[in-house]
Amino acid sequence: MFRHVSEIETYFAQAGSLAGRIELATQAMAGFGLTSLVYDYTPVKYAHGGELITPSYLSMRNLPRDMASIWCDEGYYQIDPVQQLAFRSSAPFVWCYRSNGRTRLNRFLGDCHAPVIDYVHDSRITSGMTVPVHLPDGACATVTGICQDAADDFEREAGEVLAAFGLFAHVMHEALQRLFDDGQRRSRGVQLTPRERECVRFSADGLSAKAISARIDRAVPTVEMHLKSAARKLGARNRAQLIARAAHYGLLT
């Protein structure tokens, strides 16, 4: 088990690719008594309506093949209670879906989580620990280690290594984030075209459609079309709401 930041940094420096570093992280799970790994990163946690935004980067290792698609494409990510707890917490935590579990998760579970509860029981992945990594710009990553077919004393044993796992997770995230491309750094909540983003940014600076048209060398109706398209995608009813929602999704930078 790793005990120093420098050890973890040296460990991840062995691989120069994102996939390679994920593989190293997966191999390290056994040292914490874990079998599987989930890592996700989202630059914006919540949509303007309050629901969780599907992460821009998600990697699952040693888990059922259909799990990633179910979480991302069928809405399980939005109702995943571990993810919901992670976004509300700044500290690592142990979790358990079993009826005799005594973790924070057990007090949090409700009827809305039933599909996820059924899935994890069917897949025998009912126990694990999660580390939220909240970033200064509002982005968040979570590192989750899962123990398939966990023993009855998993909660106690996991508690003994939780601090070490938390340190590992934070350094792991730093090692991974350095290798993200532009797409992985961009929220999946709303997708604007480059021209739409440009027009919205100029609008946020106080420029009129006429002034924007002069700046980008396009006709005024073309600028208005881009702004209307952006507003439609963001569900904005006016310019103020358009700018506010664009800022929420990090589209003004």
JSON list of C-alpha atoms in Angstrom, two decimals:
[
{"chain": "A", "resi": 1, "resn": "MET", "atom": "CA", "xyz": [0.00, 0.00, 0.00]},
{"chain": "A", "resi": 2, "resn": "PHE", "atom": "CA", "xyz": [1.24, 3.51, -0.83]},
{"chain": "A", "resi": 3, "resn": "ARG", "atom": "CA", "xyz": [2.12, 5.79, 2.08]},
{"chain": "A", "resi": 4, "resn": "HIS", "atom": "CA", "xyz": [3.57, 8.90, 0.41]},
{"chain": "A", "resi": 5, "resn": "VAL", "atom": "CA", "xyz": [2.44, 11.20, -2.38]},
{"chain": "A", "resi": 6, "resn": "SER", "atom": "CA", "xyz": [5.77, 10.83, -4.17]},
{"chain": "A", "resi": 7, "resn": "GLU", "atom": "CA", "xyz": [5.33, 7.05, -4.30]},
{"chain": "A", "resi": 8, "resn": "ILE", "atom": "CA", "xyz": [1.96, 7.40, -5.99]},
{"chain": "A", "resi": 9, "resn": "GLU", "atom": "CA", "xyz": [3.23, 10.02, -8.45]},
{"chain": "A", "resi": 10, "resn": "THR", "atom": "CA", "xyz": [6.16, 7.79, -9.40]},
{"chain": "A", "resi": 11, "resn": "TYR", "atom": "CA", "xyz": [3.79, 4.86, -9.81]},
{"chain": "A", "resi": 12, "resn": "PHE", "atom": "CA", "xyz": [1.57, 6.69, -12.31]},
{"chain": "A", "resi": 13, "resn": "ALA", "atom": "CA", "xyz": [4.54, 8.18, -14.15]},
{"chain": "A", "resi": 14, "resn": "GLN", "atom": "CA", "xyz": [5.22, 4.67, -15.47]},
{"chain": "A", "resi": 15, "resn": "ALA", "atom": "CA", "xyz": [2.44, 5.20, -18.04]},
{"chain": "A", "resi": 16, "resn": "GLY", "atom": "CA", "xyz": [2.22, 8.09, -20.48]},
{"chain": "A", "resi": 17, "resn": "SER", "atom": "CA", "xyz": [-1.35, 7.54, -21.63]},
{"chain": "A", "resi": 18, "resn": "LEU", "atom": "CA", "xyz": [-4.73, 7.92, -19.95]},
{"chain": "A", "resi": 19, "resn": "ALA", "atom": "CA", "xyz": [-5.59, 4.26, -20.57]},
{"chain": "A", "resi": 20, "resn": "GLY", "atom": "CA", "xyz": [-2.23, 3.18, -19.19]},
{"chain": "A", "resi": 21, "resn": "ARG", "atom": "CA", "xyz": [-2.72, 5.13, -15.98]},
{"chain": "A", "resi": 22, "resn": "ILE", "atom": "CA", "xyz": [-6.24, 3.76, -15.54]},
{"chain": "A", "resi": 23, "resn": "GLU", "atom": "CA", "xyz": [-4.76, 0.28, -15.89]},
{"chain": "A", "resi": 24, "resn": "LEU", "atom": "CA", "xyz": [-2.16, 1.06, -13.20]},
{"chain": "A", "resi": 25, "resn": "ALA", "atom": "CA", "xyz": [-4.92, 2.34, -10.92]},
{"chain": "A", "resi": 26, "resn": "THR", "atom": "CA", "xyz": [-6.90, -0.84, -11.49]},
{"chain": "A", "resi": 27, "resn": "GLN", "atom": "CA", "xyz": [-3.90, -2.98, -10.58]},
{"chain": "A", "resi": 28, "resn": "ALA", "atom": "CA", "xyz": [-3.48, -1.01, -7.35]},
{"chain": "A", "resi": 29, "resn": "MET", "atom": "CA", "xyz": [-7.03, -1.78, -6.16]},
{"chain": "A", "resi": 30, "resn": "ALA", "atom": "CA", "xyz": [-6.01, -5.19, -4.77]},
{"chain": "A", "resi": 31, "resn": "GLY", "atom": "CA", "xyz": [-3.75, -3.46, -2.24]},
{"chain": "A", "resi": 32, "resn": "PHE", "atom": "CA", "xyz": [-6.86, -1.83, -0.74]},
{"chain": "A", "resi": 33, "resn": "GLY", "atom": "CA", "xyz": [-8.87, -5.06, -0.68]},
{"chain": "A", "resi": 34, "resn": "LEU", "atom": "CA", "xyz": [-10.84, -4.07, -3.78]},
{"chain": "A", "resi": 35, "resn": "THR", "atom": "CA", "xyz": [-11.56, -5.82, -7.06]},
{"chain": "A", "resi": 36, "resn": "SER", "atom": "CA", "xyz": [-12.93, -3.10, -9.36]},
{"chain": "A", "resi": 37, "resn": "LEU", "atom": "CA", "xyz": [-12.51, 0.57, -10.21]},
{"chain": "A", "resi": 38, "resn": "VAL", "atom": "CA", "xyz": [-14.77, 3.39, -11.33]},
{"chain": "A", "resi": 39, "resn": "TYR", "atom": "CA", "xyz": [-13.37, 6.81, -12.18]},
{"chain": "A", "resi": 40, "resn": "ASP", "atom": "CA", "xyz": [-15.44, 9.67, -13.52]},
{"chain": "A", "resi": 41, "resn": "TYR", "atom": "CA", "xyz": [-14.89, 13.35, -14.16]},
{"chain": "A", "resi": 42, "resn": "THR", "atom": "CA", "xyz": [-17.46, 16.05, -14.82]},
{"chain": "A", "resi": 43, "resn": "PRO", "atom": "CA", "xyz": [-16.65, 19.75, -15.29]},
{"chain": "A", "resi": 44, "resn": "VAL", "atom": "CA", "xyz": [-20.23, 20.64, -14.29]},
{"chain": "A", "resi": 45, "resn": "LYS", "atom": "CA", "xyz": [-22.03, 18.47, -11.74]},
{"chain": "A", "resi": 46, "resn": "TYR", "atom": "CA", "xyz": [-25.64, 19.57, -12.18]},
{"chain": "A", "resi": 47, "resn": "ALA", "atom": "CA", "xyz": [-27.81, 20.73, -15.07]},
{"chain": "A", "resi": 48, "resn": "HIS", "atom": "CA", "xyz": [-29.72, 23.96, -14.56]},
{"chain": "A", "resi": 49, "resn": "GLY", "atom": "CA", "xyz": [-32.75, 21.84, -13.69]},
{"chain": "A", "resi": 50, "resn": "GLY", "atom": "CA", "xyz": [-30.91, 20.14, -10.83]},
{"chain": "A", "resi": 51, "resn": "GLU", "atom": "CA", "xyz": [-30.29, 16.68, -12.31]},
{"chain": "A", "resi": 52, "resn": "LEU", "atom": "CA", "xyz": [-26.81, 15.15, -12.43]},
{"chain": "A", "resi": 53, "resn": "ILE", "atom": "CA", "xyz": [-24.97, 15.58, -15.72]},
{"chain": "A", "resi": 54, "resn": "THR", "atom": "CA", "xyz": [-23.49, 12.43, -17.26]},
{"chain": "A", "resi": 55, "resn": "PRO", "atom": "CA", "xyz": [-19.71, 12.71, -16.83]},
{"chain": "A", "resi": 56, "resn": "SER", "atom": "CA", "xyz": [-17.48, 13.80, -19.68]},
{"chain": "A", "resi": 57, "resn": "TYR", "atom": "CA", "xyz": [-15.09, 10.98, -18.80]},
{"chain": "A", "resi": 58, "resn": "LEU", "atom": "CA", "xyz": [-16.03, 7.64, -17.26]},
{"chain": "A", "resi": 59, "resn": "SER", "atom": "CA", "xyz": [-13.91, 4.52, -16.92]},
{"chain": "A", "resi": 60, "resn": "MET", "atom": "CA", "xyz": [-15.04, 1.25, -15.32]},
{"chain": "A", "resi": 61, "resn": "ARG", "atom": "CA", "xyz": [-12.73, -1.71, -14.85]},
{"chain": "A", "resi": 62, "resn": "ASN", "atom": "CA", "xyz": [-13.47, -5.29, -13.75]},
{"chain": "A", "resi": 63, "resn": "LEU", "atom": "CA", "xyz": [-17.20, -4.64, -13.81]},
{"chain": "A", "resi": 64, "resn": "PRO", "atom": "CA", "xyz": [-20.07, -6.00, -15.98]},
{"chain": "A", "resi": 65, "resn": "ARG", "atom": "CA", "xyz": [-19.67, -5.06, -19.64]},
{"chain": "A", "resi": 66, "resn": "ASP", "atom": "CA", "xyz": [-23.07, -3.41, -19.84]},
{"chain": "A", "resi": 67, "resn": "MET", "atom": "CA", "xyz": [-22.63, -1.24, -16.76]},
{"chain": "A", "resi": 68, "resn": "ALA", "atom": "CA", "xyz": [-21.08, 1.82, -18.45]},
{"chain": "A", "resi": 69, "resn": "SER", "atom": "CA", "xyz": [-23.77, 2.00, -21.13]},
{"chain": "A", "resi": 70, "resn": "ILE", "atom": "CA", "xyz": [-26.55, 1.49, -18.57]},
{"chain": "A", "resi": 71, "resn": "TRP", "atom": "CA", "xyz": [-25.18, 4.25, -16.37]},
{"chain": "A", "resi": 72, "resn": "CYS", "atom": "CA", "xyz": [-24.60, 6.71, -19.21]},
{"chain": "A", "resi": 73, "resn": "ASP", "atom": "CA", "xyz": [-27.37, 5.90, -21.69]},
{"chain": "A", "resi": 74, "resn": "GLU", "atom": "CA", "xyz": [-30.23, 4.68, -19.49]},
{"chain": "A", "resi": 75, "resn": "GLY", "atom": "CA", "xyz": [-30.07, 7.29, -16.75]},
{"chain": "A", "resi": 76, "resn": "TYR", "atom": "CA", "xyz": [-28.65, 5.17, -13.93]},
{"chain": "A", "resi": 77, "resn": "TYR", "atom": "CA", "xyz": [-25.89, 7.70, -13.32]},
{"chain": "A", "resi": 78, "resn": "GLN", "atom": "CA", "xyz": [-28.50, 10.31, -12.42]},
{"chain": "A", "resi": 79, "resn": "ILE", "atom": "CA", "xyz": [-30.07, 8.06, -9.75]},
{"chain": "A", "resi": 80, "resn": "ASP", "atom": "CA", "xyz": [-26.86, 6.43, -8.49]},
{"chain": "A", "resi": 81, "resn": "PRO", "atom": "CA", "xyz": [-26.96, 7.07, -4.72]},
{"chain": "A", "resi": 82, "resn": "VAL", "atom": "CA", "xyz": [-23.18, 6.71, -4.35]},
{"chain": "A", "resi": 83, "resn": "GLN", "atom": "CA", "xyz": [-22.70, 9.45, -6.94]},
{"chain": "A", "resi": 84, "resn": "GLN", "atom": "CA", "xyz": [-25.32, 11.63, -5.29]},
{"chain": "A", "resi": 85, "resn": "LEU", "atom": "CA", "xyz": [-23.58, 11.26, -1.93]},
{"chain": "A", "resi": 86, "resn": "ALA", "atom": "CA", "xyz": [-20.18, 11.97, -3.46]},
{"chain": "A", "resi": 87, "resn": "PHE", "atom": "CA", "xyz": [-21.38, 15.31, -4.83]},
{"chain": "A", "resi": 88, "resn": "ARG", "atom": "CA", "xyz": [-22.66, 16.24, -1.37]},
{"chain": "A", "resi": 89, "resn": "SER", "atom": "CA", "xyz": [-19.54, 15.15, 0.49]},
{"chain": "A", "resi": 90, "resn": "SER", "atom": "CA", "xyz": [-15.96, 16.35, 0.73]},
{"chain": "A", "resi": 91, "resn": "ALA", "atom": "CA", "xyz": [-14.68, 13.31, 2.64]},
{"chain": "A", "resi": 92, "resn": "PRO", "atom": "CA", "xyz": [-14.08, 9.72, 1.46]},
{"chain": "A", "resi": 93, "resn": "PHE", "atom": "CA", "xyz": [-16.71, 7.24, 2.59]},
{"chain": "A", "resi": 94, "resn": "VAL", "atom": "CA", "xyz": [-17.35, 3.51, 2.75]},
{"chain": "A", "resi": 95, "resn": "TRP", "atom": "CA", "xyz": [-20.68, 2.32, 1.36]},
{"chain": "A", "resi": 96, "resn": "CYS", "atom": "CA", "xyz": [-22.74, -0.85, 1.38]},
{"chain": "A", "resi": 97, "resn": "TYR", "atom": "CA", "xyz": [-26.04, -1.79, -0.28]},
{"chain": "A", "resi": 98, "resn": "ARG", "atom": "CA", "xyz": [-26.62, -4.85, 1.88]},
{"chain": "A", "resi": 99, "resn": "SER", "atom": "CA", "xyz": [-29.58, -4.81, 4.25]},
{"chain": "A", "resi": 100, "resn": "ASN", "atom": "CA", "xyz": [-27.34, -5.14, 7.31]},
{"chain": "A", "resi": 101, "resn": "GLY", "atom": "CA", "xyz": [-25.03, -2.33, 6.21]},
{"chain": "A", "resi": 102, "resn": "ARG", "atom": "CA", "xyz": [-24.41, 0.57, 8.58]},
{"chain": "A", "resi": 103, "resn": "THR", "atom": "CA", "xyz": [-22.91, 3.15, 6.23]},
{"chain": "A", "resi": 104, "resn": "ARG", "atom": "CA", "xyz": [-24.08, 6.61, 5.20]},
{"chain": "A", "resi": 105, "resn": "LEU", "atom": "CA", "xyz": [-25.49, 5.05, 2.06]},
{"chain": "A", "resi": 106, "resn": "ASN", "atom": "CA", "xyz": [-27.91, 2.81, 3.96]},
{"chain": "A", "resi": 107, "resn": "ARG", "atom": "CA", "xyz": [-29.56, 5.85, 5.55]},
{"chain": "A", "resi": 108, "resn": "PHE", "atom": "CA", "xyz": [-29.78, 7.57, 2.18]},
{"chain": "A", "resi": 109, "resn": "LEU", "atom": "CA", "xyz": [-31.37, 4.86, 0.03]},
{"chain": "A", "resi": 110, "resn": "GLY", "atom": "CA", "xyz": [-34.94, 5.36, -1.19]},
{"chain": "A", "resi": 111, "resn": "ASP", "atom": "CA", "xyz": [-37.43, 4.01, -3.70]},
{"chain": "A", "resi": 112, "resn": "CYS", "atom": "CA", "xyz": [-35.96, 6.22, -6.44]},
{"chain": "A", "resi": 113, "resn": "HIS", "atom": "CA", "xyz": [-32.74, 4.21, -6.25]},
{"chain": "A", "resi": 114, "resn": "ALA", "atom": "CA", "xyz": [-34.43, 0.83, -6.82]},
{"chain": "A", "resi": 115, "resn": "PRO", "atom": "CA", "xyz": [-33.02, 0.17, -10.33]},
{"chain": "A", "resi": 116, "resn": "VAL", "atom": "CA", "xyz": [-29.46, 0.76, -9.13]},
{"chain": "A", "resi": 117, "resn": "ILE", "atom": "CA", "xyz": [-30.01, -1.33, -6.00]},
{"chain": "A", "resi": 118, "resn": "ASP", "atom": "CA", "xyz": [-31.31, -4.25, -8.06]},
{"chain": "A", "resi": 119, "resn": "TYR", "atom": "CA", "xyz": [-28.39, -4.00, -10.48]},
{"chain": "A", "resi": 120, "resn": "VAL", "atom": "CA", "xyz": [-25.64, -3.99, -7.86]},
{"chain": "A", "resi": 121, "resn": "HIS", "atom": "CA", "xyz": [-27.20, -6.93, -6.02]},
{"chain": "A", "resi": 122, "resn": "ASP", "atom": "CA", "xyz": [-27.56, -8.92, -9.24]},
{"chain": "A", "resi": 123, "resn": "SER", "atom": "CA", "xyz": [-23.90, -8.14, -10.08]},
{"chain": "A", "resi": 124, "resn": "ARG", "atom": "CA", "xyz": [-22.66, -8.84, -6.52]},
{"chain": "A", "resi": 125, "resn": "ILE", "atom": "CA", "xyz": [-21.00, -5.42, -6.25]},
{"chain": "A", "resi": 126, "resn": "THR", "atom": "CA", "xyz": [-22.75, -4.21, -3.11]},
{"chain": "A", "resi": 127, "resn": "SER", "atom": "CA", "xyz": [-19.78, -2.77, -1.19]},
{"chain": "A", "resi": 128, "resn": "GLY", "atom": "CA", "xyz": [-17.01, -0.28, -1.81]},
{"chain": "A", "resi": 129, "resn": "MET", "atom": "CA", "xyz": [-15.54, 3.09, -0.99]},
{"chain": "A", "resi": 130, "resn": "THR", "atom": "CA", "xyz": [-15.64, 6.40, -2.83]},
{"chain": "A", "resi": 131, "resn": "VAL", "atom": "CA", "xyz": [-13.46, 9.51, -2.80]},
{"chain": "A", "resi": 132, "resn": "PRO", "atom": "CA", "xyz": [-14.95, 12.80, -4.05]},
{"chain": "A", "resi": 133, "resn": "VAL", "atom": "CA", "xyz": [-12.38, 15.15, -5.61]},
{"chain": "A", "resi": 134, "resn": "HIS", "atom": "CA", "xyz": [-13.89, 18.65, -5.71]},
{"chain": "A", "resi": 135, "resn": "LEU", "atom": "CA", "xyz": [-11.91, 21.11, -7.83]},
{"chain": "A", "resi": 136, "resn": "PRO", "atom": "CA", "xyz": [-11.55, 24.91, -7.55]},
{"chain": "A", "resi": 137, "resn": "ASP", "atom": "CA", "xyz": [-13.37, 25.54, -10.84]},
{"chain": "A", "resi": 138, "resn": "GLY", "atom": "CA", "xyz": [-16.47, 23.60, -9.70]},
{"chain": "A", "resi": 139, "resn": "ALA", "atom": "CA", "xyz": [-15.59, 20.39, -11.52]},
{"chain": "A", "resi": 140, "resn": "CYS", "atom": "CA", "xyz": [-15.66, 17.10, -9.66]},
{"chain": "A", "resi": 141, "resn": "ALA", "atom": "CA", "xyz": [-14.09, 13.68, -10.04]},
{"chain": "A", "resi": 142, "resn": "THR", "atom": "CA", "xyz": [-14.95, 10.57, -8.08]},
{"chain": "A", "resi": 143, "resn": "VAL", "atom": "CA", "xyz": [-12.76, 7.55, -7.53]},
{"chain": "A", "resi": 144, "resn": "THR", "atom": "CA", "xyz": [-14.65, 4.45, -6.45]},
{"chain": "A", "resi": 145, "resn": "GLY", "atom": "CA", "xyz": [-13.20, 1.10, -5.49]},
{"chain": "A", "resi": 146, "resn": "ILE", "atom": "CA", "xyz": [-15.61, -1.85, -5.39]},
{"chain": "A", "resi": 147, "resn": "CYS", "atom": "CA", "xyz": [-15.26, -5.22, -3.74]},
{"chain": "A", "resi": 148, "resn": "GLN", "atom": "CA", "xyz": [-17.21, -7.92, -5.54]},
{"chain": "A", "resi": 149, "resn": "ASP", "atom": "CA", "xyz": [-18.61, -10.58, -3.20]},
{"chain": "A", "resi": 150, "resn": "ALA", "atom": "CA", "xyz": [-17.41, -8.60, -0.19]},
{"chain": "A", "resi": 151, "resn": "ALA", "atom": "CA", "xyz": [-17.02, -10.44, 3.11]},
{"chain": "A", "resi": 152, "resn": "ASP", "atom": "CA", "xyz": [-19.18, -9.59, 6.11]},
{"chain": "A", "resi": 153, "resn": "ASP", "atom": "CA", "xyz": [-16.37, -7.58, 7.71]},
{"chain": "A", "resi": 154, "resn": "PHE", "atom": "CA", "xyz": [-15.75, -5.41, 4.63]},
{"chain": "A", "resi": 155, "resn": "GLU", "atom": "CA", "xyz": [-16.96, -2.22, 6.29]},
{"chain": "A", "resi": 156, "resn": "ARG", "atom": "CA", "xyz": [-14.50, -2.56, 9.17]},
{"chain": "A", "resi": 157, "resn": "GLU", "atom": "CA", "xyz": [-11.54, -3.47, 6.95]},
{"chain": "A", "resi": 158, "resn": "ALA", "atom": "CA", "xyz": [-12.36, -0.73, 4.44]},
{"chain": "A", "resi": 159, "resn": "GLY", "atom": "CA", "xyz": [-12.47, 1.82, 7.24]},
{"chain": "A", "resi": 160, "resn": "GLU", "atom": "CA", "xyz": [-8.90, 0.94, 8.15]},
{"chain": "A", "resi": 161, "resn": "VAL", "atom": "CA", "xyz": [-7.57, 1.77, 4.66]},
{"chain": "A", "resi": 162, "resn": "LEU", "atom": "CA", "xyz": [-9.98, 4.57, 3.73]},
{"chain": "A", "resi": 163, "resn": "ALA", "atom": "CA", "xyz": [-7.50, 7.37, 4.49]},
{"chain": "A", "resi": 164, "resn": "ALA", "atom": "CA", "xyz": [-4.79, 5.72, 2.37]},
{"chain": "A", "resi": 165, "resn": "PHE", "atom": "CA", "xyz": [-7.30, 5.17, -0.42]},
{"chain": "A", "resi": 166, "resn": "GLY", "atom": "CA", "xyz": [-8.30, 8.83, -0.24]},
{"chain": "A", "resi": 167, "resn": "LEU", "atom": "CA", "xyz": [-4.69, 9.95, -0.70]},
{"chain": "A", "resi": 168, "resn": "PHE", "atom": "CA", "xyz": [-4.23, 7.54, -3.59]},
{"chain": "A", "resi": 169, "resn": "ALA", "atom": "CA", "xyz": [-7.43, 8.77, -5.27]},
{"chain": "A", "resi": 170, "resn": "HIS", "atom": "CA", "xyz": [-6.47, 12.45, -5.16]},
{"chain": "A", "resi": 171, "resn": "VAL", "atom": "CA", "xyz": [-3.02, 11.84, -6.63]},
{"chain": "A", "resi": 172, "resn": "MET", "atom": "CA", "xyz": [-4.54, 9.46, -9.19]},
{"chain": "A", "resi": 173, "resn": "HIS", "atom": "CA", "xyz": [-6.93, 12.17, -10.35]},
{"chain": "A", "resi": 174, "resn": "GLU", "atom": "CA", "xyz": [-4.08, 14.65, -10.81]},
{"chain": "A", "resi": 175, "resn": "ALA", "atom": "CA", "xyz": [-2.18, 12.09, -12.87]},
{"chain": "A", "resi": 176, "resn": "LEU", "atom": "CA", "xyz": [-5.22, 11.45, -15.08]},
{"chain": "A", "resi": 177, "resn": "GLN", "atom": "CA", "xyz": [-6.41, 15.02, -15.51]},
{"chain": "A", "resi": 178, "resn": "ARG", "atom": "CA", "xyz": [-3.10, 16.12, -17.00]},
{"chain": "A", "resi": 179, "resn": "LEU", "atom": "CA", "xyz": [-3.84, 13.86, -19.97]},
{"chain": "A", "resi": 180, "resn": "PHE", "atom": "CA", "xyz": [-7.44, 14.93, -20.68]},
{"chain": "A", "resi": 181, "resn": "ASP", "atom": "CA", "xyz": [-8.22, 16.29, -24.13]},
{"chain": "A", "resi": 182, "resn": "ASP", "atom": "CA", "xyz": [-10.59, 19.19, -24.83]},
{"chain": "A", "resi": 183, "resn": "GLY", "atom": "CA", "xyz": [-13.60, 16.90, -25.20]},
{"chain": "A", "resi": 184, "resn": "GLN", "atom": "CA", "xyz": [-13.01, 15.28, -21.82]},
{"chain": "A", "resi": 185, "resn": "ARG", "atom": "CA", "xyz": [-12.75, 18.71, -20.19]},
{"chain": "A", "resi": 186, "resn": "ARG", "atom": "CA", "xyz": [-16.06, 19.90, -21.68]},
{"chain": "A", "resi": 187, "resn": "SER", "atom": "CA", "xyz": [-19.43, 19.26, -20.05]},
{"chain": "A", "resi": 188, "resn": "ARG", "atom": "CA", "xyz": [-21.84, 16.91, -21.76]},
{"chain": "A", "resi": 189, "resn": "GLY", "atom": "CA", "xyz": [-24.78, 18.87, -20.36]},
{"chain": "A", "resi": 190, "resn": "VAL", "atom": "CA", "xyz": [-25.12, 21.17, -23.39]},
{"chain": "A", "resi": 191, "resn": "GLN", "atom": "CA", "xyz": [-23.27, 21.09, -26.70]},
{"chain": "A", "resi": 192, "resn": "LEU", "atom": "CA", "xyz": [-22.93, 24.38, -28.58]},
{"chain": "A", "resi": 193, "resn": "THR", "atom": "CA", "xyz": [-21.12, 24.78, -31.87]},
{"chain": "A", "resi": 194, "resn": "PRO", "atom": "CA", "xyz": [-17.90, 26.86, -31.83]},
{"chain": "A", "resi": 195, "resn": "ARG", "atom": "CA", "xyz": [-19.71, 29.70, -33.59]},
{"chain": "A", "resi": 196, "resn": "GLU", "atom": "CA", "xyz": [-22.62, 29.60, -31.15]},
{"chain": "A", "resi": 197, "resn": "ARG", "atom": "CA", "xyz": [-20.21, 29.74, -28.21]},
{"chain": "A", "resi": 198, "resn": "GLU", "atom": "CA", "xyz": [-18.37, 32.65, -29.81]},
{"chain": "A", "resi": 199, "resn": "CYS", "atom": "CA", "xyz": [-21.57, 34.64, -30.29]},
{"chain": "A", "resi": 200, "resn": "VAL", "atom": "CA", "xyz": [-22.76, 33.93, -26.74]},
{"chain": "A", "resi": 201, "resn": "ARG", "atom": "CA", "xyz": [-19.40, 34.99, -25.30]},
{"chain": "A", "resi": 202, "resn": "PHE", "atom": "CA", "xyz": [-19.54, 38.28, -27.19]},
{"chain": "A", "resi": 203, "resn": "SER", "atom": "CA", "xyz": [-23.14, 38.76, -26.06]},
{"chain": "A", "resi": 204, "resn": "ALA", "atom": "CA", "xyz": [-22.02, 38.21, -22.46]},
{"chain": "A", "resi": 205, "resn": "ASP", "atom": "CA", "xyz": [-19.48, 40.98, -23.01]},
{"chain": "A", "resi": 206, "resn": "GLY", "atom": "CA", "xyz": [-22.37, 43.32, -23.79]},
{"chain": "A", "resi": 207, "resn": "LEU", "atom": "CA", "xyz": [-22.09, 43.39, -27.59]},
{"chain": "A", "resi": 208, "resn": "SER", "atom": "CA", "xyz": [-25.22, 43.72, -29.70]},
{"chain": "A", "resi": 209, "resn": "ALA", "atom": "CA", "xyz": [-25.93, 41.41, -32.61]},
{"chain": "A", "resi": 210, "resn": "LYS", "atom": "CA", "xyz": [-24.76, 44.17, -34.96]},
{"chain": "A", "resi": 211, "resn": "ALA", "atom": "CA", "xyz": [-21.49, 44.60, -33.04]},
{"chain": "A", "resi": 212, "resn": "ILE", "atom": "CA", "xyz": [-20.95, 40.83, -32.97]},
{"chain": "A", "resi": 213, "resn": "SER", "atom": "CA", "xyz": [-21.53, 40.63, -36.73]},
{"chain": "A", "resi": 214, "resn": "ALA", "atom": "CA", "xyz": [-18.78, 43.18, -37.29]},
{"chain": "A", "resi": 215, "resn": "ARG", "atom": "CA", "xyz": [-16.45, 41.30, -34.94]},
{"chain": "A", "resi": 216, "resn": "ILE", "atom": "CA", "xyz": [-16.87, 37.90, -36.62]},
{"chain": "A", "resi": 217, "resn": "ASP", "atom": "CA", "xyz": [-17.50, 39.19, -40.17]},
{"chain": "A", "resi": 218, "resn": "ARG", "atom": "CA", "xyz": [-20.94, 37.60, -40.52]},
{"chain": "A", "resi": 219, "resn": "ALA", "atom": "CA", "xyz": [-24.35, 39.11, -41.32]},
{"chain": "A", "resi": 220, "resn": "VAL", "atom": "CA", "xyz": [-26.55, 40.25, -38.44]},
{"chain": "A", "resi": 221, "resn": "PRO", "atom": "CA", "xyz": [-29.26, 37.62, -39.24]},
{"chain": "A", "resi": 222, "resn": "THR", "atom": "CA", "xyz": [-26.55, 34.95, -39.06]},
{"chain": "A", "resi": 223, "resn": "VAL", "atom": "CA", "xyz": [-25.49, 36.13, -35.61]},
{"chain": "A", "resi": 224, "resn": "GLU", "atom": "CA", "xyz": [-29.12, 36.21, -34.47]},
{"chain": "A", "resi": 225, "resn": "MET", "atom": "CA", "xyz": [-29.56, 32.67, -35.78]},
{"chain": "A", "resi": 226, "resn": "HIS", "atom": "CA", "xyz": [-26.58, 31.45, -33.74]},
{"chain": "A", "resi": 227, "resn": "LEU", "atom": "CA", "xyz": [-27.85, 33.19, -30.60]},
{"chain": "A", "resi": 228, "resn": "LYS", "atom": "CA", "xyz": [-31.35, 31.77, -31.03]},
{"chain": "A", "resi": 229, "resn": "SER", "atom": "CA", "xyz": [-29.95, 28.30, -31.58]},
{"chain": "A", "resi": 230, "resn": "ALA", "atom": "CA", "xyz": [-27.84, 28.57, -28.42]},
{"chain": "A", "resi": 231, "resn": "ALA", "atom": "CA", "xyz": [-30.83, 29.85, -26.45]},
{"chain": "A", "resi": 232, "resn": "ARG", "atom": "CA", "xyz": [-32.94, 26.93, -27.67]},
{"chain": "A", "resi": 233, "resn": "LYS", "atom": "CA", "xyz": [-30.31, 24.40, -26.61]},
{"chain": "A", "resi": 234, "resn": "LEU", "atom": "CA", "xyz": [-29.99, 26.06, -23.20]},
{"chain": "A", "resi": 235, "resn": "GLY", "atom": "CA", "xyz": [-33.73, 26.47, -22.73]},
{"chain": "A", "resi": 236, "resn": "ALA", "atom": "CA", "xyz": [-33.24, 30.21, -22.27]},
{"chain": "A", "resi": 237, "resn": "ARG", "atom": "CA", "xyz": [-36.14, 32.64, -22.76]},
{"chain": "A", "resi": 238, "resn": "ASN", "atom": "CA", "xyz": [-34.12, 35.85, -22.93]},
{"chain": "A", "resi": 239, "resn": "ARG", "atom": "CA", "xyz": [-30.59, 37.19, -23.18]},
{"chain": "A", "resi": 240, "resn": "ALA", "atom": "CA", "xyz": [-30.03, 37.34, -19.42]},
{"chain": "A", "resi": 241, "resn": "GLN", "atom": "CA", "xyz": [-31.06, 33.71, -19.00]},
{"chain": "A", "resi": 242, "resn": "LEU", "atom": "CA", "xyz": [-28.96, 32.71, -22.00]},
{"chain": "A", "resi": 243, "resn": "ILE", "atom": "CA", "xyz": [-25.82, 34.24, -20.48]},
{"chain": "A", "resi": 244, "resn": "ALA", "atom": "CA", "xyz": [-26.55, 32.87, -17.00]},
{"chain": "A", "resi": 245, "resn": "ARG", "atom": "CA", "xyz": [-27.02, 29.32, -18.27]},
{"chain": "A", "resi": 246, "resn": "ALA", "atom": "CA", "xyz": [-24.02, 29.55, -20.57]},
{"chain": "A", "resi": 247, "resn": "ALA", "atom": "CA", "xyz": [-21.95, 30.58, -17.55]},
{"chain": "A", "resi": 248, "resn": "HIS", "atom": "CA", "xyz": [-23.39, 27.68, -15.53]},
{"chain": "A", "resi": 249, "resn": "TYR", "atom": "CA", "xyz": [-22.15, 25.19, -18.13]},
{"chain": "A", "resi": 250, "resn": "GLY", "atom": "CA", "xyz": [-18.76, 26.84, -18.45]},
{"chain": "A", "resi": 251, "resn": "LEU", "atom": "CA", "xyz": [-19.39, 28.00, -22.01]},
{"chain": "A", "resi": 252, "resn": "LEU", "atom": "CA", "xyz": [-18.07, 31.53, -21.60]},
{"chain": "A", "resi": 253, "resn": "THR", "atom": "CA", "xyz": [-14.42, 30.63, -21.16]}
]
